[in-house]
Short mmCIF file of C-alpha atoms in Angstrom, two decimals:
data_model
loop_
_atom_site.label_atom_id
_atom_site.label_comp_id
_atom_site.label_asym_id
_atom_site.label_seq_id
_atom_site.Cartn_x
_atom_site.Cartn_y
_atom_site.Cartn_z
CA MET A 1156 188.49 320.74 11.23
CA PRO A 1157 189.13 317.94 13.72
CA ALA A 1158 187.53 314.59 12.86
CA CYS A 1159 185.57 314.55 16.09
CA ALA A 1160 184.02 318.00 15.24
CA GLN A 1161 183.06 316.62 11.81
CA ALA A 1162 181.42 313.52 13.25
CA LYS A 1163 179.55 315.55 15.81
CA GLY A 1164 178.42 318.07 13.10
CA THR A 1165 177.16 315.26 10.90
CA ALA A 1166 174.97 314.05 13.69
CA MET A 1167 173.62 317.52 14.49
CA PHE A 1168 171.94 318.03 11.12
CA THR A 1169 168.98 316.05 9.72
CA VAL A 1170 168.85 317.20 6.17
CA SER A 1171 165.66 316.75 4.27
CA THR A 1172 166.08 314.42 1.37
CA ALA A 1173 162.59 314.86 0.09
CA THR A 1174 163.64 317.85 -1.98
CA SER A 1175 160.79 317.08 -4.42
CA SER A 1176 158.10 317.21 -1.77
CA TRP A 1177 155.50 319.93 -1.81
CA ASN A 1178 156.97 321.43 1.32
CA ALA A 1179 160.33 321.68 -0.33
CA ARG A 1180 158.99 323.13 -3.49
CA ILE A 1181 156.99 325.82 -1.73
CA ILE A 1182 159.94 326.69 0.54
CA TYR A 1183 162.41 327.02 -2.34
CA ALA A 1184 159.81 328.88 -4.55
CA THR A 1185 159.13 331.35 -1.76
CA LEU A 1186 162.83 332.02 -1.21
CA PHE A 1187 163.46 332.31 -4.95
CA MET A 1188 160.64 334.87 -5.39
CA LEU A 1189 161.66 336.89 -2.29
CA PRO A 1190 164.22 339.12 -4.20
CA VAL A 1191 162.33 338.81 -7.51
CA ALA A 1192 158.89 340.26 -6.45
CA GLY A 1193 159.64 341.76 -3.08
CA ILE A 1194 160.48 345.25 -4.22
CA SER A 1195 157.77 345.57 -6.94
CA VAL A 1196 154.71 343.85 -5.38
CA ARG A 1197 153.32 345.36 -2.14
CA HIS A 1198 153.14 342.98 0.89
CA TRP A 1199 155.11 340.32 -0.98
CA LEU A 1200 157.96 340.29 1.62
CA SER A 1201 155.59 340.13 4.61
CA GLY A 1202 153.42 337.57 2.78
CA SER A 1203 156.53 335.39 2.14
CA PHE A 1204 157.42 335.54 5.82
CA LEU A 1205 153.84 334.44 6.73
CA VAL A 1206 153.99 331.53 4.32
CA LEU A 1207 157.24 330.31 5.74
CA THR A 1208 156.02 330.79 9.26
CA LEU A 1209 152.88 328.74 8.65
CA LEU A 1210 154.96 325.98 7.13
CA SER A 1211 157.35 326.07 10.07
CA LEU A 1212 154.94 325.87 12.95
CA PRO A 1213 154.72 322.07 12.88
CA GLN A 1214 158.52 322.00 13.33
CA LEU A 1215 158.07 323.06 16.92
CA PHE A 1216 156.68 319.67 17.68
CA ARG A 1217 159.35 317.59 15.87
CA LYS A 1218 162.77 316.48 16.70
CA HIS A 1219 165.52 318.51 15.07
CA GLY A 1220 168.68 316.90 16.25
CA GLU A 1221 171.15 318.78 18.48
CA LEU A 1222 171.52 322.42 17.73
CA ALA A 1223 174.95 323.73 17.57
CA LYS A 1224 175.90 326.17 20.31
CA GLU A 1225 176.03 329.08 17.89
CA GLU A 1226 172.49 328.30 16.77
CA ARG A 1227 171.15 328.29 20.28
CA VAL A 1228 172.82 331.63 21.01
CA PHE A 1229 171.48 333.13 17.80
CA LEU A 1230 167.90 332.01 18.41
CA ALA A 1231 168.14 333.13 22.10
CA ILE A 1232 169.14 336.61 20.87
CA CYS A 1233 166.16 336.76 18.59
CA ALA A 1234 163.83 335.73 21.44
CA ALA A 1235 165.45 338.31 23.74
CA PHE A 1236 164.94 341.04 21.12
CA PHE A 1237 161.20 340.38 21.18
CA ALA A 1238 161.12 340.11 24.97
CA VAL A 1239 162.76 343.48 25.38
CA PHE A 1240 159.98 345.05 23.21
CA ILE A 1241 157.31 343.51 25.49
CA VAL A 1242 158.98 344.58 28.70
CA SER A 1243 159.69 348.17 27.48
CA ALA A 1244 156.08 348.52 26.18
CA LEU A 1245 154.59 347.36 29.43
CA ILE A 1246 156.82 349.61 31.58
CA ASN A 1247 155.76 352.62 29.44
CA GLU A 1248 152.01 351.65 29.47
CA TRP A 1249 150.88 349.54 26.57
CA THR A 1250 148.64 351.36 24.04
CA GLN A 1251 147.04 350.69 20.65
CA LEU A 1252 150.30 351.99 19.20
CA GLN A 1253 152.25 349.02 20.73
CA THR A 1254 149.59 346.56 19.61
CA ARG A 1255 150.11 347.87 16.02
CA TYR A 1256 153.86 347.36 16.24
CA LEU A 1257 153.45 343.88 17.79
CA GLY A 1258 152.89 342.44 14.34
CA LYS A 1259 156.31 343.58 13.25
CA GLU A 1260 158.19 342.84 16.47
CA ILE A 1261 156.90 339.31 16.71
CA ARG A 1262 158.82 338.34 13.64
CA PHE A 1263 161.92 338.17 15.76
CA LEU A 1264 160.27 335.46 17.74
CA LEU A 1265 158.67 333.66 14.75
CA ILE A 1266 161.96 333.38 13.02
CA ILE A 1267 162.84 330.61 15.53
CA PRO A 1268 160.54 327.98 14.00
CA VAL A 1269 161.39 329.29 10.56
CA TYR A 1270 165.00 328.68 11.24
CA LEU A 1271 164.36 325.25 12.69
CA MET A 1272 162.75 324.43 9.41
CA LEU A 1273 165.18 326.01 7.01
CA ARG A 1274 168.18 324.24 8.55
CA HIS A 1275 166.81 320.97 7.14
CA TYR A 1276 166.64 322.20 3.54
CA PRO A 1277 170.17 322.17 2.04
CA ASP A 1278 169.31 324.08 -1.16
CA ALA A 1279 167.54 327.04 0.54
CA GLY A 1280 170.52 329.31 0.08
CA ARG A 1281 171.04 328.33 -3.57
CA TRP A 1282 167.49 329.13 -4.48
CA LEU A 1283 167.59 332.43 -2.65
CA LEU A 1284 170.75 333.36 -4.61
CA ARG A 1285 169.05 332.35 -7.88
CA GLY A 1286 166.18 334.48 -6.99
CA ALA A 1287 168.68 337.31 -6.42
CA ILE A 1288 170.23 336.86 -9.86
CA VAL A 1289 166.80 337.24 -11.50
CA GLY A 1290 165.68 339.89 -9.05
CA ALA A 1291 168.49 342.21 -9.99
CA PHE A 1292 167.13 342.50 -13.53
CA VAL A 1293 163.56 342.98 -12.14
CA MET A 1294 164.81 345.81 -9.89
CA LEU A 1295 166.58 347.57 -12.74
CA ALA A 1296 163.46 347.27 -14.90
CA GLN A 1297 161.42 348.72 -12.08
CA ALA A 1298 163.91 351.56 -11.64
CA LEU A 1299 163.85 352.44 -15.37
CA LEU A 1300 160.01 352.18 -15.36
CA ASP A 1301 159.73 354.63 -12.36
CA ILE A 1302 162.11 357.14 -13.89
CA TYR A 1303 161.59 357.09 -17.65
CA VAL A 1304 157.95 355.92 -17.90
CA LEU A 1305 156.28 357.17 -14.74
CA ARG A 1306 158.58 360.20 -14.56
CA LEU A 1307 159.35 359.87 -10.94
CA PRO A 1308 162.40 361.73 -9.64
CA ARG A 1309 163.85 358.57 -8.13
CA ALA A 1310 163.31 354.86 -8.48
CA GLU A 1311 160.82 353.75 -5.76
CA GLY A 1312 159.36 350.32 -6.58
CA ALA A 1313 156.26 349.46 -4.59
CA TYR A 1314 157.38 351.39 -1.50
CA SER A 1315 160.28 353.77 -1.39
CA PRO A 1316 163.78 354.51 -2.73
CA ASN A 1317 165.04 353.74 0.78
CA LEU A 1318 163.85 350.16 0.37
CA LEU A 1319 164.70 349.59 -3.25
CA GLY A 1320 168.22 351.04 -3.05
CA PRO A 1321 169.49 349.16 -0.01
CA VAL A 1322 167.94 345.84 -1.14
CA ALA A 1323 169.59 346.27 -4.57
CA VAL A 1324 172.96 346.70 -2.87
CA LEU A 1325 172.63 343.57 -0.86
CA VAL A 1326 171.48 341.70 -3.91
CA ALA A 1327 174.48 342.92 -5.92
CA PHE A 1328 176.94 341.54 -3.37
CA TRP A 1329 174.99 338.32 -2.80
CA VAL A 1330 175.15 337.73 -6.58
CA LEU A 1331 178.88 338.58 -6.65
CA THR A 1332 179.45 336.03 -3.96
CA ALA A 1333 177.43 333.51 -5.89
CA TRP A 1334 180.11 333.50 -8.56
CA THR A 1335 182.05 330.86 -6.66
CA ILE A 1336 178.99 329.02 -5.39
CA GLU A 1337 176.73 328.51 -8.41
CA ARG A 1338 177.77 325.60 -10.70
CA GLN A 1339 175.02 325.53 -13.23
CA ARG A 1340 176.19 327.18 -16.43
CA ILE A 1341 173.19 329.23 -17.19
CA TRP A 1342 173.01 330.83 -13.72
CA HIS A 1343 176.70 331.31 -13.68
CA ALA A 1344 176.65 333.11 -17.03
CA LEU A 1345 174.02 335.63 -15.76
CA ILE A 1346 175.93 336.65 -12.64
CA PRO A 1347 178.12 339.55 -14.10
CA PHE A 1348 175.10 341.15 -15.83
CA SER A 1349 172.97 340.66 -12.68
CA PHE A 1350 175.71 342.30 -10.55
CA VAL A 1351 175.68 345.41 -12.84
CA ALA A 1352 171.93 345.54 -13.07
CA ALA A 1353 171.61 345.56 -9.20
CA LEU A 1354 174.23 348.35 -8.83
CA ALA A 1355 172.51 350.39 -11.50
CA ALA A 1356 169.09 349.98 -9.70
CA ALA A 1357 170.71 351.08 -6.43
CA THR A 1358 172.21 354.18 -8.18
CA LEU A 1359 168.85 355.14 -9.71
CA SER A 1360 167.23 354.96 -6.29
CA GLY A 1361 169.02 358.06 -5.13
CA SER A 1362 169.25 356.52 -1.64
CA ARG A 1363 172.29 357.98 0.21
CA GLY A 1364 172.06 355.03 2.59
CA ALA A 1365 172.43 352.73 -0.39
CA TYR A 1366 175.51 354.68 -1.64
CA LEU A 1367 177.12 354.44 1.74
CA ALA A 1368 176.38 350.72 1.79
CA ILE A 1369 177.97 350.16 -1.56
CA VAL A 1370 181.22 351.59 -0.31
CA ALA A 1371 181.21 349.93 3.07
CA VAL A 1372 180.13 346.48 1.80
CA GLY A 1373 182.44 346.75 -1.16
CA VAL A 1374 185.40 347.45 1.05
CA VAL A 1375 184.60 344.50 3.33
CA TRP A 1376 183.96 342.14 0.38
CA ILE A 1377 187.33 343.03 -1.30
CA ALA A 1378 189.20 342.81 2.09
CA MET A 1379 187.85 339.26 2.68
CA ARG A 1380 188.20 338.02 -0.88
CA PHE A 1381 191.71 339.24 -1.81
CA GLN A 1382 195.22 339.30 -0.35
CA GLY A 1383 198.48 340.94 -1.11
CA ARG A 1384 198.82 342.29 -4.63
CA GLN A 1385 195.30 341.16 -5.63
CA LEU A 1386 193.93 343.18 -2.74
CA VAL A 1387 195.71 346.32 -4.04
CA LEU A 1388 194.55 345.79 -7.58
CA ALA A 1389 190.95 345.08 -6.46
CA GLY A 1390 190.97 348.24 -4.32
CA VAL A 1391 192.17 350.37 -7.18
CA ALA A 1392 189.56 348.94 -9.54
CA ALA A 1393 186.82 349.56 -6.95
CA ILE A 1394 187.94 353.22 -6.54
CA ALA A 1395 187.92 353.64 -10.31
CA ILE A 1396 184.42 352.30 -10.55
CA MET A 1397 183.11 354.51 -7.83
CA VAL A 1398 184.77 357.64 -9.35
CA SER A 1399 183.23 356.69 -12.78
CA VAL A 1400 179.76 356.22 -11.30
CA PHE A 1401 180.05 359.56 -9.45
CA SER A 1402 181.15 361.37 -12.54
CA MET A 1403 178.58 359.75 -14.91
CA SER A 1404 175.56 359.69 -12.73
CA ASP A 1405 173.84 363.02 -12.03
CA THR A 1406 171.61 361.42 -9.39
CA VAL A 1407 174.71 360.13 -7.31
CA ALA A 1408 176.71 363.27 -7.81
CA LYS A 1409 174.00 365.83 -6.93
CA ARG A 1410 172.70 363.97 -3.87
CA THR A 1411 176.25 363.37 -2.50
CA VAL A 1412 177.41 366.97 -3.03
CA SER A 1413 174.19 368.24 -1.47
CA ALA A 1414 174.45 365.98 1.56
CA VAL A 1415 178.08 366.99 2.18
CA ALA A 1416 177.24 370.77 1.77
CA GLU A 1417 174.29 370.53 4.20
CA LEU A 1418 176.34 368.61 6.74
CA ARG A 1419 179.01 371.28 6.69
CA ALA A 1420 176.46 374.03 7.05
CA TYR A 1421 174.77 372.31 10.01
CA MET A 1422 178.08 371.83 11.81
CA ARG A 1423 178.93 375.54 11.40
CA THR A 1424 175.73 376.97 12.90
CA ASP A 1425 174.50 377.27 16.41
CA ASP A 1426 170.86 377.65 15.42
CA PRO A 1427 169.34 375.19 12.92
CA ARG A 1428 166.63 377.78 12.09
CA ALA A 1429 169.26 379.54 10.08
CA LEU A 1430 169.21 376.62 7.59
CA GLU A 1431 165.47 376.88 6.93
CA GLY A 1432 164.56 377.07 3.25
CA ARG A 1433 167.92 376.05 2.08
CA PHE A 1434 169.00 372.92 0.21
CA ASN A 1435 165.95 372.63 -2.07
CA VAL A 1436 163.24 372.73 0.64
CA ALA A 1437 160.32 375.04 1.30
CA ALA A 1438 160.64 378.14 3.53
CA GLY A 1439 160.49 377.23 7.26
CA ARG A 1440 161.72 373.65 6.56
CA LEU A 1441 165.11 372.02 7.16
CA GLY A 1442 166.93 369.92 4.58
CA PRO A 1443 166.97 366.19 5.00
CA VAL A 1444 170.46 366.04 6.50
CA SER A 1445 169.78 368.80 8.99
CA THR A 1446 166.49 367.18 10.01
CA ARG A 1447 168.29 363.89 10.70
CA LEU A 1448 170.94 365.52 12.71
CA GLU A 1449 168.40 367.34 14.84
CA MET A 1450 166.45 364.08 15.32
CA TRP A 1451 169.67 362.47 16.47
CA ARG A 1452 170.28 365.31 18.87
CA VAL A 1453 166.77 365.06 20.49
CA SER A 1454 167.37 361.26 20.69
CA THR A 1455 170.29 361.86 23.16
CA LEU A 1456 167.87 363.95 25.30
CA LEU A 1457 165.26 361.24 25.28
CA PHE A 1458 167.78 358.65 26.23
CA ARG A 1459 169.07 360.87 29.07
CA ASP A 1460 165.68 360.84 30.57
CA ASP A 1461 164.86 357.16 30.15
CA PRO A 1462 168.16 355.37 29.85
CA VAL A 1463 167.44 351.73 30.92
CA TRP A 1464 164.21 350.54 29.22
CA GLY A 1465 163.63 353.55 27.01
CA ILE A 1466 160.32 355.23 26.19
CA GLY A 1467 158.61 352.34 24.44
CA ARG A 1468 158.35 351.42 20.78
CA GLY A 1469 156.41 354.08 18.81
CA ASN A 1470 156.42 356.70 21.54
CA TYR A 1471 159.18 358.96 19.91
CA VAL A 1472 156.64 361.25 18.28
CA ASN A 1473 154.64 361.66 21.41
CA ARG A 1474 157.64 362.64 23.53
CA VAL A 1475 159.65 365.01 21.29
CA GLY A 1476 156.93 367.77 21.51
CA ALA A 1477 158.06 368.69 25.03
CA TYR A 1478 161.54 369.35 23.80
CA VAL A 1479 160.29 371.40 20.88
CA GLU A 1480 158.17 373.52 23.30
CA ARG A 1481 161.16 374.23 25.47
CA GLY A 1482 163.12 375.41 22.35
CA LEU A 1483 165.77 372.66 22.65
CA VAL A 1484 165.35 371.36 19.09
CA HIS A 1485 163.78 372.42 15.77
CA PRO A 1486 160.04 371.76 15.40
CA GLU A 1487 160.59 369.61 12.44
CA VAL A 1488 161.79 366.65 14.55
CA ALA A 1489 158.15 366.28 15.72
CA GLU A 1490 157.01 365.56 12.22
CA HIS A 1491 158.82 362.18 12.08
CA SER A 1492 157.91 358.92 13.89
CA HIS A 1493 161.51 357.79 14.55
CA PRO A 1494 164.99 359.30 14.62
CA HIS A 1495 166.12 357.78 11.23
CA ASN A 1496 168.97 355.83 12.79
CA ALA A 1497 168.36 352.26 14.00
CA TYR A 1498 170.92 352.46 16.79
CA LEU A 1499 169.36 355.52 18.28
CA GLU A 1500 165.89 354.27 17.67
CA LEU A 1501 166.72 351.21 19.72
CA LEU A 1502 168.42 353.30 22.38
CA VAL A 1503 165.48 355.67 22.68
CA SER A 1504 162.59 353.13 22.50
CA LYS A 1505 164.23 350.25 24.44
CA GLY A 1506 167.06 351.82 26.29
CA VAL A 1507 170.47 350.45 26.95
CA VAL A 1508 168.97 346.92 27.28
CA GLY A 1509 167.50 347.12 23.80
CA LEU A 1510 170.73 348.55 22.31
CA VAL A 1511 172.79 345.69 23.81
CA VAL A 1512 170.44 343.07 22.47
CA PHE A 1513 170.36 344.80 19.13
CA ALA A 1514 174.16 344.82 19.02
CA ALA A 1515 174.20 341.11 19.75
CA LEU A 1516 171.67 340.48 16.97
CA LEU A 1517 174.06 342.12 14.55
CA PHE A 1518 177.50 341.35 15.76
CA TYR A 1519 177.23 337.90 17.27
CA PRO A 1520 176.48 336.20 13.98
CA LEU A 1521 178.86 338.54 12.15
CA ALA A 1522 181.70 337.50 14.46
CA TYR A 1523 180.75 333.86 13.94
CA PHE A 1524 180.84 334.29 10.14
CA VAL A 1525 184.25 335.99 10.24
CA ARG A 1526 185.76 333.65 12.81
CA THR A 1527 184.85 330.47 10.92
CA SER A 1528 185.29 331.83 7.40
CA ARG A 1529 188.22 329.55 6.69
CA PHE A 1530 185.97 326.51 6.82
CA SER A 1531 183.48 327.90 4.32
CA PRO A 1532 184.55 331.24 2.73
CA ASP A 1533 181.54 331.59 0.44
CA THR A 1534 178.76 331.18 3.05
CA ALA A 1535 180.75 333.23 5.45
CA MET A 1536 180.91 336.03 2.83
CA LEU A 1537 177.15 335.98 2.30
CA GLY A 1538 176.64 336.48 6.05
CA VAL A 1539 179.22 339.19 6.32
CA VAL A 1540 177.76 341.04 3.36
CA HIS A 1541 174.20 340.77 4.77
CA LEU A 1542 175.08 341.98 8.22
CA THR A 1543 177.52 344.62 7.19
CA GLY A 1544 174.92 345.99 4.83
CA PHE A 1545 172.30 346.22 7.53
CA ALA A 1546 174.79 347.62 10.08
CA VAL A 1547 175.72 350.51 7.70
CA LEU A 1548 172.15 351.13 6.52
CA SER A 1549 171.07 351.47 10.12
CA LEU A 1550 173.27 354.46 10.46
CA THR A 1551 171.04 356.65 8.28
CA ASP A 1552 167.74 354.97 8.69
CA ALA A 1553 165.77 353.03 11.35
CA SER A 1554 163.55 351.31 8.80
CA PRO A 1555 165.69 348.20 8.63
CA PHE A 1556 164.52 347.22 12.14
CA ILE A 1557 161.09 348.85 12.45
CA LYS A 1558 159.47 348.31 9.04
CA GLY A 1559 157.91 344.90 8.41
CA ASN A 1560 159.33 344.53 4.88
CA PHE A 1561 162.89 345.29 5.98
CA ILE A 1562 162.59 343.07 9.05
CA SER A 1563 161.41 340.21 6.83
CA ILE A 1564 164.41 340.55 4.55
CA PHE A 1565 166.87 340.82 7.38
CA LEU A 1566 165.58 337.76 9.33
CA LEU A 1567 164.76 335.36 6.50
CA CYS A 1568 168.03 335.93 4.62
CA LEU A 1569 170.09 335.84 7.84
CA ALA A 1570 168.37 332.56 8.80
CA VAL A 1571 169.18 331.04 5.39
CA PHE A 1572 172.79 332.17 5.39
CA PHE A 1573 173.40 331.31 9.10
CA ALA A 1574 171.94 327.76 8.76
CA TRP A 1575 173.94 327.15 5.50
CA HIS A 1576 177.12 328.29 7.06
CA VAL A 1577 176.69 326.34 10.29
CA ARG A 1578 175.99 323.18 8.33
CA ARG A 1579 179.13 323.74 6.29
CA VAL A 1580 181.29 324.37 9.20
CA HIS A 1581 180.16 321.37 11.25
CA GLN A 1582 179.97 318.91 8.35
CA GLY A 1583 183.38 319.90 6.94
#
């Protein structure tokens, strides 16, 4: 990096040296506990977001030094995401439903003061990663408790397999990346075991979205980490591990085979009602894959009728009834509150404008991490893993961007990784 850029970068960041202050201790402890307790204790993730928000509000009245261009753009995108929600809701007549969702959507605005605070705490990322190292073991313990003690069919944690599984995947690859970051011997020694524990927890969740994320994030991680012959060897090893997991885990094998079979059946039929009662569901019901595909189909109809600003957040369930009555889609689509795909959810609820802002939220920081990875490969990898994971998880579920717990994980961890990487890039 040119010397002038380094000099400018040094001036832009005022790093807190009072790392033993109560503020620092609370911030680091909150980030450490985020992956440790977030999956097992209800409201922990939202509570952590609230704690950090309250601590950060005074930051709005303090000088922060000059923000880098990429920081200004990132924060502007977050503000725009919230603004689109407001505009779309007002255009479609604000109701109590939108008031209920306001508490979740406002996090995209509140992350601005949180980011301004976190950028002054240089060890925020390290304590988050250390929490992930411990959290992986907690997630595995939770998964084993759910299945072998509580006799649940899948590991759920405090909420759902569709939260536990995806978060475990993210934690696994954060921990793997921490191998080249963490210098303290005790933490470093735990990393291999923590990585395996997180992958095991994801496997026991039975979340198909988590399985897809393991493959996608794993491919990206390997492609960024290795070159030449090492890349080939790492790819072969990854394939061998996936084949082994598939062959040894009944949960993975059964749910993968079932999903593929149902997808094929849906693609071959002209009338989804022919699939009722198949794939381990009651008579008159569609299987999970068929239901998703029907919801995706009705989403295209909803978008066609309201393409620019969408139908408003939360109005999906109120609008699909008309399409069911006309016989255009299976009645089961009306039993869900969103189309189980974040891209389609944003397109339906906030229109093209919402989808464009959503794409910017995901892919602007992702492009920055990739473009500047040569200056700080490790922090770039954390950002790429985080964003790739959420981009892939959003293909099969809308929860990552409509549920408060998922939103908290996405925004807080992205803020930590982005601030860490920007600091490294500008300070050399």
